[in-house]
Short mmCIF file of C-alpha atoms in Angstrom, two decimals:
data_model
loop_
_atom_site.label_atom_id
_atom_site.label_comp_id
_atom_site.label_asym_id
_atom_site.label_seq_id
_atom_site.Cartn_x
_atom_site.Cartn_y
_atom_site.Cartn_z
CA UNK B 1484 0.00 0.00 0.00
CA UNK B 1485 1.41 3.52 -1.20
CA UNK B 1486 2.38 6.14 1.53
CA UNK B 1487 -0.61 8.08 0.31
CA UNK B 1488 -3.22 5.40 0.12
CA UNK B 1489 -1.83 4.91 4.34
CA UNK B 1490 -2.16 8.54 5.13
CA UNK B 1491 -5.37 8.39 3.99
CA UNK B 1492 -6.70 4.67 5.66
CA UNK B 1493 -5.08 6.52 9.07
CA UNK B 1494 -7.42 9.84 8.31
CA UNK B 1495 -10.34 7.79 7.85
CA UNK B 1496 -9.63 5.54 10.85
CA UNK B 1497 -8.86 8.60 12.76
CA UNK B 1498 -12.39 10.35 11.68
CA UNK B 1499 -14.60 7.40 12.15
CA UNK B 1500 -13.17 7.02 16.02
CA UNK B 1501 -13.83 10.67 16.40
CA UNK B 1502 -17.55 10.47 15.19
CA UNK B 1503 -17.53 7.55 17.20
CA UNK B 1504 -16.67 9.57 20.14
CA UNK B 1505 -18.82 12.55 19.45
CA UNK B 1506 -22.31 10.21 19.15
CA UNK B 1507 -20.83 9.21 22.71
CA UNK B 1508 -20.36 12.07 24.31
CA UNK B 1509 -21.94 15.48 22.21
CA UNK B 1510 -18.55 17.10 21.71
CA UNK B 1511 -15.38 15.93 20.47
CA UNK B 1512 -12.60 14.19 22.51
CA UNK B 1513 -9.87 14.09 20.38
CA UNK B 1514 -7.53 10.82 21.20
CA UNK B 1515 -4.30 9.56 19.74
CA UNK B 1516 -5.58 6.33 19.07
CA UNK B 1517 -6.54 4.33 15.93
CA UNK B 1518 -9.40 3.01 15.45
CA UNK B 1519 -10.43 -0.74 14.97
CA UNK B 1520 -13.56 -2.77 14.83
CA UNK B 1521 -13.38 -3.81 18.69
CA UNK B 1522 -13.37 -0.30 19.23
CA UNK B 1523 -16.31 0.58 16.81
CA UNK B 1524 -18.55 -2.12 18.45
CA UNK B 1525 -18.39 -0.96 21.66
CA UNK B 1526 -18.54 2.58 21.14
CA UNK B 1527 -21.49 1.97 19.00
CA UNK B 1528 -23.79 0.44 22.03
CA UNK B 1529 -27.12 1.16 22.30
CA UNK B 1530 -30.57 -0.06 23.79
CA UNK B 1531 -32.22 -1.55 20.95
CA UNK B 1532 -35.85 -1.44 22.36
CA UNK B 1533 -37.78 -2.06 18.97
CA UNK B 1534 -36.97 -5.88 17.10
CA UNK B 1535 -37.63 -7.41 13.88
CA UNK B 1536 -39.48 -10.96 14.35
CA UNK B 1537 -36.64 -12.70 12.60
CA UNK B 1538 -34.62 -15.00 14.82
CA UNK B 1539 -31.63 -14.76 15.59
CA UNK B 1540 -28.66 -16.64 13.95
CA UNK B 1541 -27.95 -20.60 14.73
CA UNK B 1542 -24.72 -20.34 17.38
CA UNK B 1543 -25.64 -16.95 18.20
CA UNK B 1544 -26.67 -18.10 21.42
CA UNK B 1545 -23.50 -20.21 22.03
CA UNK B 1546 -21.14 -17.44 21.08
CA UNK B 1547 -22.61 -15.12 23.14
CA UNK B 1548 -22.18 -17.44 26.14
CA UNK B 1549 -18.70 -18.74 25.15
CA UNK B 1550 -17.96 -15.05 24.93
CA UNK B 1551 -19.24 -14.36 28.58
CA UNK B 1552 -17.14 -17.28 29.55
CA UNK B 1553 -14.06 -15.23 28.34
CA UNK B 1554 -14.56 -12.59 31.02
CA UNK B 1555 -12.74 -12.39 34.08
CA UNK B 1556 -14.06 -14.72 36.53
CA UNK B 1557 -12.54 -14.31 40.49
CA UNK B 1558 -10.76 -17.04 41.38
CA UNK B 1559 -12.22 -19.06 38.40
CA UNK B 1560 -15.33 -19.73 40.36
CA UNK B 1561 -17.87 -18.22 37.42
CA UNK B 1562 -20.77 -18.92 40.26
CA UNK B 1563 -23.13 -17.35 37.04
CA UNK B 1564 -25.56 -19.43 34.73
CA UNK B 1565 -27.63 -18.07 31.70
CA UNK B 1566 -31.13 -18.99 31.04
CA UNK B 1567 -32.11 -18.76 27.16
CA UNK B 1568 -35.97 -18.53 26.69
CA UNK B 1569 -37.58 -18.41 23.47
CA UNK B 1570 -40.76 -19.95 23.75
CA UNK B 1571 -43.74 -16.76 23.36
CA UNK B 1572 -45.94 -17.88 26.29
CA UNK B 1573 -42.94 -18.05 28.57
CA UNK B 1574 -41.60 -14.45 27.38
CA UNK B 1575 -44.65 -13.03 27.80
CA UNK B 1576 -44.95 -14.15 31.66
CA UNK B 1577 -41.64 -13.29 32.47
CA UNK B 1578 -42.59 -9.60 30.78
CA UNK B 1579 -45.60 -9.24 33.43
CA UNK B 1580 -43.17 -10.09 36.02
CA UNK B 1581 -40.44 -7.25 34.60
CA UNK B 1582 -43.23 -4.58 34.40
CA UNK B 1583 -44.52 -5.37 30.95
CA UNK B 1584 -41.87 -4.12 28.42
CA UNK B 1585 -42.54 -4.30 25.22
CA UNK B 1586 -39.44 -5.29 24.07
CA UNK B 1587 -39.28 -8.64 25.99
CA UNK B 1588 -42.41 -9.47 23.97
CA UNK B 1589 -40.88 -8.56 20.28
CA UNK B 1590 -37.33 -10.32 20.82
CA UNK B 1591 -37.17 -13.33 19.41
CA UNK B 1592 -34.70 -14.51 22.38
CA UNK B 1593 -34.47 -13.23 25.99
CA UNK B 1594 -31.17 -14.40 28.20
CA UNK B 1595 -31.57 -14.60 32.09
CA UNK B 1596 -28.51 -13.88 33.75
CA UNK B 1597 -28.34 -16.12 37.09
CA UNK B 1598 -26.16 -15.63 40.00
CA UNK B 1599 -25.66 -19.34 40.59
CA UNK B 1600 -24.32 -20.56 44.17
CA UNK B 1601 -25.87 -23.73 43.92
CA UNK B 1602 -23.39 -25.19 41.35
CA UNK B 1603 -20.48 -24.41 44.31
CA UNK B 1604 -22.78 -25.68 46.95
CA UNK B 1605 -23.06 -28.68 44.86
CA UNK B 1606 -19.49 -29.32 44.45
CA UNK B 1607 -18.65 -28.76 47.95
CA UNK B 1608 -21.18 -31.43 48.72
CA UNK B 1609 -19.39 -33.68 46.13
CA UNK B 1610 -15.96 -33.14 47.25
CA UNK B 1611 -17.25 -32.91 51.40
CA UNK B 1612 -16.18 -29.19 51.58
CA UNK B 1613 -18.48 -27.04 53.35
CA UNK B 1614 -19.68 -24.13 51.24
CA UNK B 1615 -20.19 -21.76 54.04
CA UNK B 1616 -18.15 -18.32 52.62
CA UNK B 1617 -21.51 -18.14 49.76
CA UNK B 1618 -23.41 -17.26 52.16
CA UNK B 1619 -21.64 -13.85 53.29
CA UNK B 1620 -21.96 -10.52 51.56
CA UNK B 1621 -18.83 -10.62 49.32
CA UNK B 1622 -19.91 -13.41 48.15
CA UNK B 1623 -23.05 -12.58 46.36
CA UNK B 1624 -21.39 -9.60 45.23
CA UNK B 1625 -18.21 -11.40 43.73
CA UNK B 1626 -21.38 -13.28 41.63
CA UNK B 1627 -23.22 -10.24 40.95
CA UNK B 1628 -20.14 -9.00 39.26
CA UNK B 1629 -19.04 -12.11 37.42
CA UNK B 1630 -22.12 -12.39 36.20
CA UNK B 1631 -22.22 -8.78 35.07
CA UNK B 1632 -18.84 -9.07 33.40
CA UNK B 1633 -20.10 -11.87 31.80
CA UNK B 1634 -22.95 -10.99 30.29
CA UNK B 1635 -21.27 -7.66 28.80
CA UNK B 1636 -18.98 -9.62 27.09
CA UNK B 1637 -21.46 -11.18 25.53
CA UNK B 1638 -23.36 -7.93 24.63
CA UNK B 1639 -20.15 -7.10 22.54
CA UNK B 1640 -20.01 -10.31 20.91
CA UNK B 1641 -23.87 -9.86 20.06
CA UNK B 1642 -23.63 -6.93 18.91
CA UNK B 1643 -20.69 -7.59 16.32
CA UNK B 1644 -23.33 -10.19 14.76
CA UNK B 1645 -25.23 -7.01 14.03
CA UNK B 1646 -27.87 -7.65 16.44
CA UNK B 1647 -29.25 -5.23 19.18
CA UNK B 1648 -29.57 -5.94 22.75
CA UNK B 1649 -31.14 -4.16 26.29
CA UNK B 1650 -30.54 -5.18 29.67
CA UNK B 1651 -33.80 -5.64 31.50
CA UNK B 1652 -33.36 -4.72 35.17
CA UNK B 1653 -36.85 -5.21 35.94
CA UNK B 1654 -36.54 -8.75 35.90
CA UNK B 1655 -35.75 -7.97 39.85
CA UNK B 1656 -39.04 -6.61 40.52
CA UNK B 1657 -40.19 -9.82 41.33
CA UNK B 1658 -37.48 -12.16 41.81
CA UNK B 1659 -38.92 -15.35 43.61
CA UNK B 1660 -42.02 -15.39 40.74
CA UNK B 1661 -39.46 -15.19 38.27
CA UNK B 1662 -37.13 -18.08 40.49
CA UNK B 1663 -40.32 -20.30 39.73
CA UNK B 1664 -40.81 -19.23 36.30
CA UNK B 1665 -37.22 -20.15 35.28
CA UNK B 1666 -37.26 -23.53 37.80
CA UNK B 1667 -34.00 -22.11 39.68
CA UNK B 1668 -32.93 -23.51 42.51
CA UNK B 1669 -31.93 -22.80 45.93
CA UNK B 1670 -29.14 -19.97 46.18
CA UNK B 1671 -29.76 -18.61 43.05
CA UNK B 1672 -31.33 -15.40 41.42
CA UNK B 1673 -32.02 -13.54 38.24
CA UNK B 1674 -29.70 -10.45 38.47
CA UNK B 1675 -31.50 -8.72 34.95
CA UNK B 1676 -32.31 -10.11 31.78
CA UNK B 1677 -31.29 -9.25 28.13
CA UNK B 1678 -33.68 -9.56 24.42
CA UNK B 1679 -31.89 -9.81 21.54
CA UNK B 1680 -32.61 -10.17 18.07
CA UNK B 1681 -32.61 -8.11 14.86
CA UNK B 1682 -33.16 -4.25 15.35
CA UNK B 1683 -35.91 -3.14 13.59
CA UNK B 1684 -35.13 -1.59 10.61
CA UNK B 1685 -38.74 1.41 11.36
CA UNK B 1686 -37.43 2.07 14.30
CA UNK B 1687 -33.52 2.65 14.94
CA UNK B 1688 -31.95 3.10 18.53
CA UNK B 1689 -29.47 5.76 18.59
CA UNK B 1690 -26.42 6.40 20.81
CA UNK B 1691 -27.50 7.93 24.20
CA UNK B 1692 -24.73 10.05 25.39
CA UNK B 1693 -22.98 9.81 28.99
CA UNK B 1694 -22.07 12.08 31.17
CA UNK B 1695 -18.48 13.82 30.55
CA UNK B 1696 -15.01 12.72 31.86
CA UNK B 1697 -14.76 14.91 33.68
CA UNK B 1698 -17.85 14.28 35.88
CA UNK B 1699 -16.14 10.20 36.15
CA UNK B 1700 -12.67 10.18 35.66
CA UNK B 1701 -10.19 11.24 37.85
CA UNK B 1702 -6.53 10.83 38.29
CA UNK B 1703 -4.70 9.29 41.07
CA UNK B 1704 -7.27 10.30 43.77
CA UNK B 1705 -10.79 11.04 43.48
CA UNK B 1706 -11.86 14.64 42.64
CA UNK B 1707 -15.29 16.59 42.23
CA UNK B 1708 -17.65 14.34 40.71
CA UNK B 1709 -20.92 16.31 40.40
CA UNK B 1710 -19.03 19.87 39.01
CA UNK B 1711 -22.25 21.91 38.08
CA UNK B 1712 -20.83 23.06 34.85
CA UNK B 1713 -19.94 19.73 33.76
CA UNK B 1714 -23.83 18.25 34.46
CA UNK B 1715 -25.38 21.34 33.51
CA UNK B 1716 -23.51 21.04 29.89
CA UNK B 1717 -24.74 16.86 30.20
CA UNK B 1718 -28.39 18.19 30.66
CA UNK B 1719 -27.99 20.45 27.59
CA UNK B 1720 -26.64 17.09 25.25
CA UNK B 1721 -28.85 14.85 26.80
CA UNK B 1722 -32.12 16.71 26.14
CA UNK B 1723 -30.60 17.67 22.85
CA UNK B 1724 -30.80 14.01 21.84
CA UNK B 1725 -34.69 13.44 23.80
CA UNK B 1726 -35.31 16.42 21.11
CA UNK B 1727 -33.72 14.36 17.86
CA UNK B 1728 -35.52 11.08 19.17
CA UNK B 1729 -38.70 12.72 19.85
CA UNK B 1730 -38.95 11.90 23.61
CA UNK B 1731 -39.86 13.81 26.25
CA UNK B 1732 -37.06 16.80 27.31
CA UNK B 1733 -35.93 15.91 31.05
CA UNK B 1734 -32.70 16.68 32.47
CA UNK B 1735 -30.65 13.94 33.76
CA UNK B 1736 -30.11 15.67 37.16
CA UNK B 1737 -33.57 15.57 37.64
CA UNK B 1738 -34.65 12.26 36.16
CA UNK B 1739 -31.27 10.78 38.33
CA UNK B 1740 -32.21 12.30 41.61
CA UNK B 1741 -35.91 10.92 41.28
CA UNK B 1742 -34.75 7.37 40.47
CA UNK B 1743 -32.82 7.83 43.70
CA UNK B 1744 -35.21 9.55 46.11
CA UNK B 1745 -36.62 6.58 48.42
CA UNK B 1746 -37.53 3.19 48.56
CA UNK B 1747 -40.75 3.95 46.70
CA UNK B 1748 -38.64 4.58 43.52
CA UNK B 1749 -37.21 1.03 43.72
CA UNK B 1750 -40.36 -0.21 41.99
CA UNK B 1751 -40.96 -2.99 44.76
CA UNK B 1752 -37.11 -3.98 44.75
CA UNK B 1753 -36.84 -2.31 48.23
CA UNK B 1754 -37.56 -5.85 49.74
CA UNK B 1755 -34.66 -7.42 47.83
CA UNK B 1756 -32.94 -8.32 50.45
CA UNK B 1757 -35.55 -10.43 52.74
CA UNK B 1758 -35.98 -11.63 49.38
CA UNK B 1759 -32.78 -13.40 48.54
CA UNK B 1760 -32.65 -14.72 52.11
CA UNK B 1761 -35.93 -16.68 51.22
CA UNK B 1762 -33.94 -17.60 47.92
CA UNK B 1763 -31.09 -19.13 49.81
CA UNK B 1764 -28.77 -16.22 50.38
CA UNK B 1765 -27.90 -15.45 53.81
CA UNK B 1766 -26.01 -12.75 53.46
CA UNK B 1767 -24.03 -12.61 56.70
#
C-alpha cells in the first residue's frame, strides 16, 4: 500500500473514532488512538428497544455465552448461569413479572442472567467441603459482578453479529415469581435479563450520550464528581438528543435524583434483600 493510500486509511480511521466519540459524548474528545472494529462495536452500544421478528442466527446463542465465559471470573469460580428462553408464552410471563416491556415481547430470544451458588454448593457437597463463605456478603457480590462481566462480554459479541440488545433490570421486581418461572434452585437469582434479536429496521436506537469525563474520571485520587458546569452542559446534550428522538425533554439531574429519592422509587425492589434470604442467600 502507497504512503498516500496509508495517510489516507489513518485519516479515515482517525475520523470514524472521532464520530464515534462525538455520538458518545456530544462534543469531540480528540484521542491519539486508531481506530479498529473492537473499538467501533463498543462505542457503537445502544438499547435496541424495537426488534424485527426474525430469529436470531444458529450459534448466536452459544457465542454469546462462550464469549461471557471469556470474562474475568474471580478465582475461576464463574458462580453465574444463563437462562435462554424463546418460547412466546414463557416471554410473555416473564414480561408481566419485569413490568410489561414491550421489548421482551418482540425479541425473538431473551437471556436470564443467574447468579448461581448452587453449582459451588453442589461441588462442595461432592468433594465434602463445606460451602459456608456463599453465604456472606462478598460473596453474592463477587457473583453479581461475574455475572455482570459476563454478560457484557457477551453484549459485545452480540452486537458484532449485528444484532441489538437491552438489559432488562426489571426482571428484579419480582425475583422469587421469576425463580419459579425459570425452575432455579436454591441460592440462586435472576440479576437482569437481556432480548436480543434483529433491530428493527422502522425504528432505529441511537447512541444515548454519557455524562463527561470529567464528571467520572479522575486521576490518582478522586476529585469533584458532580461539578455543576460539567452536568449542567450533560443536561444540555442529553435533552438535545430526547429532542432528535422525539422523547420527552428531562434533564438527567432531575430524572437521576428521582430514580434515587426513596424506597418507593425502587419499583418494589426495596424488599430485595428479605428476598434473597428466602432464595437461599444469607447474606451474613
Amino acid at each position: 500500500m502507497s504512503e498516500v493510500k496509508l495517510a489516507y486509511s489513518a485519516a479515515a480511521e482517525a475520523e470514524r473514532l472521532g464520530a464515534r466519540l462525538f455520538d458518545r459524548y456530544r462534543h469531540d474528545l480528540d484521542l491519539p488512538v486508531a481506530w479498529n472494529e473492537t473499538l467501533d462495536t463498543i462505542l457503537s452500544h445502544r438499547s435496541v428497544r424495537a426488534y424485527a421478528p426474525d430469529p436470531v442466527p444458529d450459534g448466536a446463542i452459544e457465542l454469546a455465552v462462550a464469549a461471557a465465559q471469556s470474562a474475568a471470573s474471580s478465582s475461576n469460580l464463574q458462580p453465574w448461569s444463563v437462562v435462554a428462553v424463546e418460547d412466546p408464552a414463557r416471554k410473555a410471563r416473564l414480561a408481566a413479572l419485569a413490568g410489561n416491556q414491550k421489548q421482551i415481547l418482540q425479541a425473538p430470544l431473551f437471556l436470564l442472567w443467574i447468579v448461581d451458588h448452587q453449582r459451588l454448593t453442589r461441588v462442595g457437597e461432592q468433594v465434602g467441603t463445606p460451602a459456608d463463605a456463599l453465604h456472606y456478603l462478598e460473596s453474592f457480590l463477587l457473583g453479581a459482578v461475574d455475572t455482570s462481566l459476563a454478560a457484557q462480554s457477551a453484549v459485545v459479541a452480540l452486537e458484532s453479529l449485528g444484532l441489538g440488545t437491552c438489559y432488562i433490570g426489571g426482571i428484579r421486581n419480582r425475583p422469587a415469581e421469576v425463580a419459579a418461572e425459570l425452575g432455579l434452585p436454591p441460592q440462586s437469582f435472576a440479576l437482569f435479563g437481556l432480548t436480543v434479536g434483529h433491530p428493527d429496521p422502522a425504528a432505529p436506537a441511537s447512541v444515548k450520550p454519557r455524562l463527561p469525563q470529567e464528571a467520572v474520571l479522575f486521576r490518582e485520587a478522586y476529585g469533584q464528581s458532580a461539578a455543576p458546569a460539567a452536568l449542567a452542559a450533560y443536561d444540555r446534550r442529553l435533552r438535545g438528543f430526547q429532542r432528535e428522538q422525539g422523547m420527552i425533554e428531562r434533564d438527567w439531574t432531575e430524572q437521576a435524583s428521582q430514580r434515587v429519592r426513596g424506597a418507593d422509587s425502587l419499583a418494589g425492589r426495596d424488599v430485595l434483600r428479605g428476598v434473597l434470604h428466602r432464595l437461599g442467600f444469607r447474606l451474613r
